[in-house]
Amino acid sequence: MGKINAVIKGIGAYLPEYVLTNDELSRMVDTSDEWIMSRIGIKERRILKDPNLGSSYMGTKAVEELFAKTGVNPDEIEAVFCATSTPDHLFPATAAKICNNVGIKNAFAYDIEVACAGFMSALYSATNHIESGRHKKIIVVASEKMSFMVDYTDRTTCPLFGDGAAAVLVEATEEEVGVRDIILRTDGSGWSHLQMKAGGSVCPASHETIDNHWHYVYQEGQAVFKAAVTNMADISVEIMERNKLTADDLAWFIPHQANLRIIDAVARRMGVDKDKVMINIEKYANTSAVTIPICLWELEKSLKKGDNIVCSTFGAGFTFGAMYLKWGYDGDKI
Ligand code: UT7
């Protein structure tokens, strides 16, 4: 028997219907479409309005679409990893609720909380489980209700984020396709620059934490911006060199969608032409762990078996990473 590889065999996604535009934001805080477009590159974002619905709702919708597209039976799934930093509850895992909603009964399931790097981290775990030979079918689902932790009175953070979910089916194969390489790193010295200050075991909820808006995203934008450009560029170049890839070998470069200026700077460092860089930040903003699988979902129909794709991510922690995929199926045949 040859080496077992892990390959993505299908993608589902869910984006809430409500579209929050820059014009609407401009009526909530002192900002403008012109400022947001020129400094970040976002035109609108999707928001899950219902306060009684959370990440498990969107993750469930994404997995349901994945089942419908692939025809896979819930009983065949052996593990579910949910990448989220906006879980329904601190415990139990959002992954458990998703399993219950979609009828997955033979799997073990847990959440992976690595903020924007969550999808890549969860896919790394799934890949290792599959390459070990222990499991054959795993779902990686990323779901984020960022709007629940966005302060819509703070103009420095409220334009940045959106809600959404996406799920991939990861299977074992002996073909030379799938996840070829992943590099992940954490620089914990950056933890305080991007965080939620209260609501955890440090600084539990109190009147004071609510009055001070400490249950929302806190970000020191420029520190995060600089670290994002440097680390995403370095790790993307590292994965290209380690796999002897040149920009010409790539069908797509898929960067985390946090800021168009970060994306442009990283692509320039890698020498990748703009027409090979997947960008959809203008429609969905930063959906944290979900940006990369939403890009794959949007590209799916145009992808061909054997396409080389490099993805790169950066987020709170700081945690950052890059991965090299050799795409596993012709998307137009789905
Ligand atoms: O996914 C996790 C990783 N996150 C990121 O990668 C985000 C990284 N950071 C960024 O993308 C950028 O730092 C931001 C988009 C968050 C901010 O852009 P910036 O160019 O770094 O702006 P700044 O924070 O230096 O602010 C410049 C000015 C300030 O005004 P003063 O002090 O110069 O008068 C801000 O108050 O822009 C002001 N400003 C705004 N003005 C209009 C900040 N936000 C807004 C706004 N509308 N929404």
PDB file of N, CA and C in Angstrom, residues 122-161:
ATOM      1  N   ALA A 122      -7.264  23.340  11.782  1.00  0.00           N
ATOM      2  CA  ALA A 122      -8.171  22.181  11.821  1.00  0.00           C
ATOM      3  C   ALA A 122      -7.890  21.243  10.651  1.00  0.00           C
ATOM      4  N   LEU A 123      -7.577  21.817   9.486  1.00  0.00           N
ATOM      5  CA  LEU A 123      -7.250  20.975   8.330  1.00  0.00           C
ATOM      6  C   LEU A 123      -5.938  20.219   8.569  1.00  0.00           C
ATOM      7  N   TYR A 124      -5.016  20.862   9.272  1.00  0.00           N
ATOM      8  CA  TYR A 124      -3.750  20.207   9.629  1.00  0.00           C
ATOM      9  C   TYR A 124      -4.015  18.979  10.514  1.00  0.00           C
ATOM     10  N   SER A 125      -4.896  19.159  11.515  1.00  0.00           N
ATOM     11  CA  SER A 125      -5.254  18.026  12.382  1.00  0.00           C
ATOM     12  C   SER A 125      -5.909  16.920  11.567  1.00  0.00           C
ATOM     13  N   ALA A 126      -6.863  17.287  10.714  1.00  0.00           N
ATOM     14  CA  ALA A 126      -7.559  16.283   9.896  1.00  0.00           C
ATOM     15  C   ALA A 126      -6.557  15.544   9.006  1.00  0.00           C
ATOM     16  N   THR A 127      -5.639  16.287   8.424  1.00  0.00           N
ATOM     17  CA  THR A 127      -4.629  15.684   7.543  1.00  0.00           C
ATOM     18  C   THR A 127      -3.799  14.664   8.311  1.00  0.00           C
ATOM     19  N   ASN A 128      -3.364  15.035   9.516  1.00  0.00           N
ATOM     20  CA  ASN A 128      -2.539  14.108  10.301  1.00  0.00           C
ATOM     21  C   ASN A 128      -3.314  12.855  10.696  1.00  0.00           C
ATOM     22  N   HIS A 129      -4.587  13.030  11.069  1.00  0.00           N
ATOM     23  CA  HIS A 129      -5.409  11.861  11.414  1.00  0.00           C
ATOM     24  C   HIS A 129      -5.535  10.925  10.202  1.00  0.00           C
ATOM     25  N   ILE A 130      -5.716  11.513   9.031  1.00  0.00           N
ATOM     26  CA  ILE A 130      -5.922  10.679   7.836  1.00  0.00           C
ATOM     27  C   ILE A 130      -4.605  10.046   7.387  1.00  0.00           C
ATOM     28  N   GLU A 131      -3.530  10.829   7.377  1.00  0.00           N
ATOM     29  CA  GLU A 131      -2.239  10.270   6.943  1.00  0.00           C
ATOM     30  C   GLU A 131      -1.776   9.147   7.876  1.00  0.00           C
ATOM     31  N   SER A 132      -2.215   9.187   9.131  1.00  0.00           N
ATOM     32  CA  SER A 132      -1.828   8.125  10.074  1.00  0.00           C
ATOM     33  C   SER A 132      -2.502   6.799   9.738  1.00  0.00           C
ATOM     34  N   GLY A 133      -3.538   6.865   8.908  1.00  0.00           N
ATOM     35  CA  GLY A 133      -4.268   5.651   8.536  1.00  0.00           C
ATOM     36  C   GLY A 133      -5.418   5.337   9.482  1.00  0.00           C
ATOM     37  N   ARG A 134      -5.573   6.136  10.530  1.00  0.00           N
ATOM     38  CA  ARG A 134      -6.574   5.851  11.545  1.00  0.00           C
ATOM     39  C   ARG A 134      -7.997   6.191  11.076  1.00  0.00           C
ATOM     40  N   HIS A 135      -8.125   7.231  10.252  1.00  0.00           N
ATOM     41  CA  HIS A 135      -9.467   7.667   9.825  1.00  0.00           C
ATOM     42  C   HIS A 135      -9.494   7.921   8.315  1.00  0.00           C
ATOM     43  N   LYS A 136     -10.711   7.803   7.742  1.00  0.00           N
ATOM     44  CA  LYS A 136     -10.825   7.939   6.285  1.00  0.00           C
ATOM     45  C   LYS A 136     -11.671   9.134   5.846  1.00  0.00           C
ATOM     46  N   LYS A 137     -12.597   9.566   6.687  1.00  0.00           N
ATOM     47  CA  LYS A 137     -13.484  10.678   6.298  1.00  0.00           C
ATOM     48  C   LYS A 137     -13.686  11.614   7.487  1.00  0.00           C
ATOM     49  N   ILE A 138     -13.237  12.848   7.306  1.00  0.00           N
ATOM     50  CA  ILE A 138     -13.338  13.846   8.385  1.00  0.00           C
ATOM     51  C   ILE A 138     -13.942  15.127   7.808  1.00  0.00           C
ATOM     52  N   ILE A 139     -14.796  15.770   8.594  1.00  0.00           N
ATOM     53  CA  ILE A 139     -15.306  17.085   8.178  1.00  0.00           C
ATOM     54  C   ILE A 139     -14.575  18.170   8.962  1.00  0.00           C
ATOM     55  N   VAL A 140     -14.079  19.157   8.237  1.00  0.00           N
ATOM     56  CA  VAL A 140     -13.556  20.373   8.857  1.00  0.00           C
ATOM     57  C   VAL A 140     -14.548  21.479   8.542  1.00  0.00           C
ATOM     58  N   VAL A 141     -15.135  22.045   9.579  1.00  0.00           N
ATOM     59  CA  VAL A 141     -16.112  23.113   9.379  1.00  0.00           C
ATOM     60  C   VAL A 141     -15.622  24.356  10.114  1.00  0.00           C
ATOM     61  N   ALA A 142     -15.616  25.479   9.415  1.00  0.00           N
ATOM     62  CA  ALA A 142     -15.243  26.757  10.039  1.00  0.00           C
ATOM     63  C   ALA A 142     -16.500  27.608  10.096  1.00  0.00           C
ATOM     64  N   SER A 143     -16.785  28.186  11.260  1.00  0.00           N
ATOM     65  CA  SER A 143     -17.993  29.009  11.376  1.00  0.00           C
ATOM     66  C   SER A 143     -17.735  30.146  12.349  1.00  0.00           C
ATOM     67  N   GLU A 144     -18.064  31.342  11.934  1.00  0.00           N
ATOM     68  CA  GLU A 144     -17.784  32.503  12.788  1.00  0.00           C
ATOM     69  C   GLU A 144     -18.938  33.496  12.742  1.00  0.00           C
ATOM     70  N   LYS A 145     -19.486  33.790  13.924  1.00  0.00           N
ATOM     71  CA  LYS A 145     -20.438  34.897  14.024  1.00  0.00           C
ATOM     72  C   LYS A 145     -19.682  36.086  14.621  1.00  0.00           C
ATOM     73  N   MET A 146     -18.841  36.699  13.795  1.00  0.00           N
ATOM     74  CA  MET A 146     -17.994  37.790  14.274  1.00  0.00           C
ATOM     75  C   MET A 146     -18.818  38.961  14.796  1.00  0.00           C
ATOM     76  N   SER A 147     -20.033  39.140  14.213  1.00  0.00           N
ATOM     77  CA  SER A 147     -20.843  40.313  14.577  1.00  0.00           C
ATOM     78  C   SER A 147     -21.212  40.320  16.060  1.00  0.00           C
ATOM     79  N   PHE A 148     -21.198  39.137  16.709  1.00  0.00           N
ATOM     80  CA  PHE A 148     -21.565  39.116  18.132  1.00  0.00           C
ATOM     81  C   PHE A 148     -20.484  39.788  18.985  1.00  0.00           C
ATOM     82  N   MET A 149     -19.234  39.834  18.464  1.00  0.00           N
ATOM     83  CA  MET A 149     -18.188  40.468  19.272  1.00  0.00           C
ATOM     84  C   MET A 149     -17.626  41.733  18.607  1.00  0.00           C
ATOM     85  N   VAL A 150     -18.427  42.323  17.732  1.00  0.00           N
ATOM     86  CA  VAL A 150     -18.027  43.592  17.128  1.00  0.00           C
ATOM     87  C   VAL A 150     -18.792  44.724  17.806  1.00  0.00           C
ATOM     88  N   ASP A 151     -18.053  45.754  18.181  1.00  0.00           N
ATOM     89  CA  ASP A 151     -18.641  46.927  18.821  1.00  0.00           C
ATOM     90  C   ASP A 151     -19.044  47.913  17.717  1.00  0.00           C
ATOM     91  N   TYR A 152     -20.343  47.997  17.455  1.00  0.00           N
ATOM     92  CA  TYR A 152     -20.806  48.857  16.359  1.00  0.00           C
ATOM     93  C   TYR A 152     -20.868  50.337  16.749  1.00  0.00           C
ATOM     94  N   THR A 153     -20.157  50.688  17.853  1.00  0.00           N
ATOM     95  CA  THR A 153     -19.931  52.109  18.134  1.00  0.00           C
ATOM     96  C   THR A 153     -18.445  52.448  17.939  1.00  0.00           C
ATOM     97  N   ASP A 154     -17.625  51.455  17.560  1.00  0.00           N
ATOM     98  CA  ASP A 154     -16.173  51.665  17.421  1.00  0.00           C
ATOM     99  C   ASP A 154     -15.794  51.627  15.932  1.00  0.00           C
ATOM    100  N   ARG A 155     -15.522  52.798  15.375  1.00  0.00           N
ATOM    101  CA  ARG A 155     -15.272  52.852  13.925  1.00  0.00           C
ATOM    102  C   ARG A 155     -13.964  52.161  13.523  1.00  0.00           C
ATOM    103  N   THR A 156     -13.065  51.962  14.493  1.00  0.00           N
ATOM    104  CA  THR A 156     -11.778  51.364  14.112  1.00  0.00           C
ATOM    105  C   THR A 156     -11.871  49.844  13.909  1.00  0.00           C
ATOM    106  N   THR A 157     -12.917  49.222  14.442  1.00  0.00           N
ATOM    107  CA  THR A 157     -13.044  47.764  14.239  1.00  0.00           C
ATOM    108  C   THR A 157     -14.336  47.342  13.528  1.00  0.00           C
ATOM    109  N   CYS A 158     -15.409  48.168  13.624  1.00  0.00           N
ATOM    110  CA  CYS A 158     -16.699  47.647  13.127  1.00  0.00           C
ATOM    111  C   CYS A 158     -16.771  47.445  11.612  1.00  0.00           C
ATOM    112  N   PRO A 159     -15.940  48.122  10.790  1.00  0.00           N
ATOM    113  CA  PRO A 159     -16.047  47.812   9.354  1.00  0.00           C
ATOM    114  C   PRO A 159     -15.392  46.487   8.953  1.00  0.00           C
ATOM    115  N   LEU A 160     -14.575  45.916   9.867  1.00  0.00           N
ATOM    116  CA  LEU A 160     -13.635  44.878   9.433  1.00  0.00           C
ATOM    117  C   LEU A 160     -14.236  43.488   9.246  1.00  0.00           C
ATOM    118  N   PHE A 161     -15.278  43.154  10.015  1.00  0.00           N
ATOM    119  CA  PHE A 161     -15.639  41.738  10.144  1.00  0.00           C
ATOM    120  C   PHE A 161     -17.017  41.397   9.582  1.00  0.00           C
TER     121      PHE A 161
END
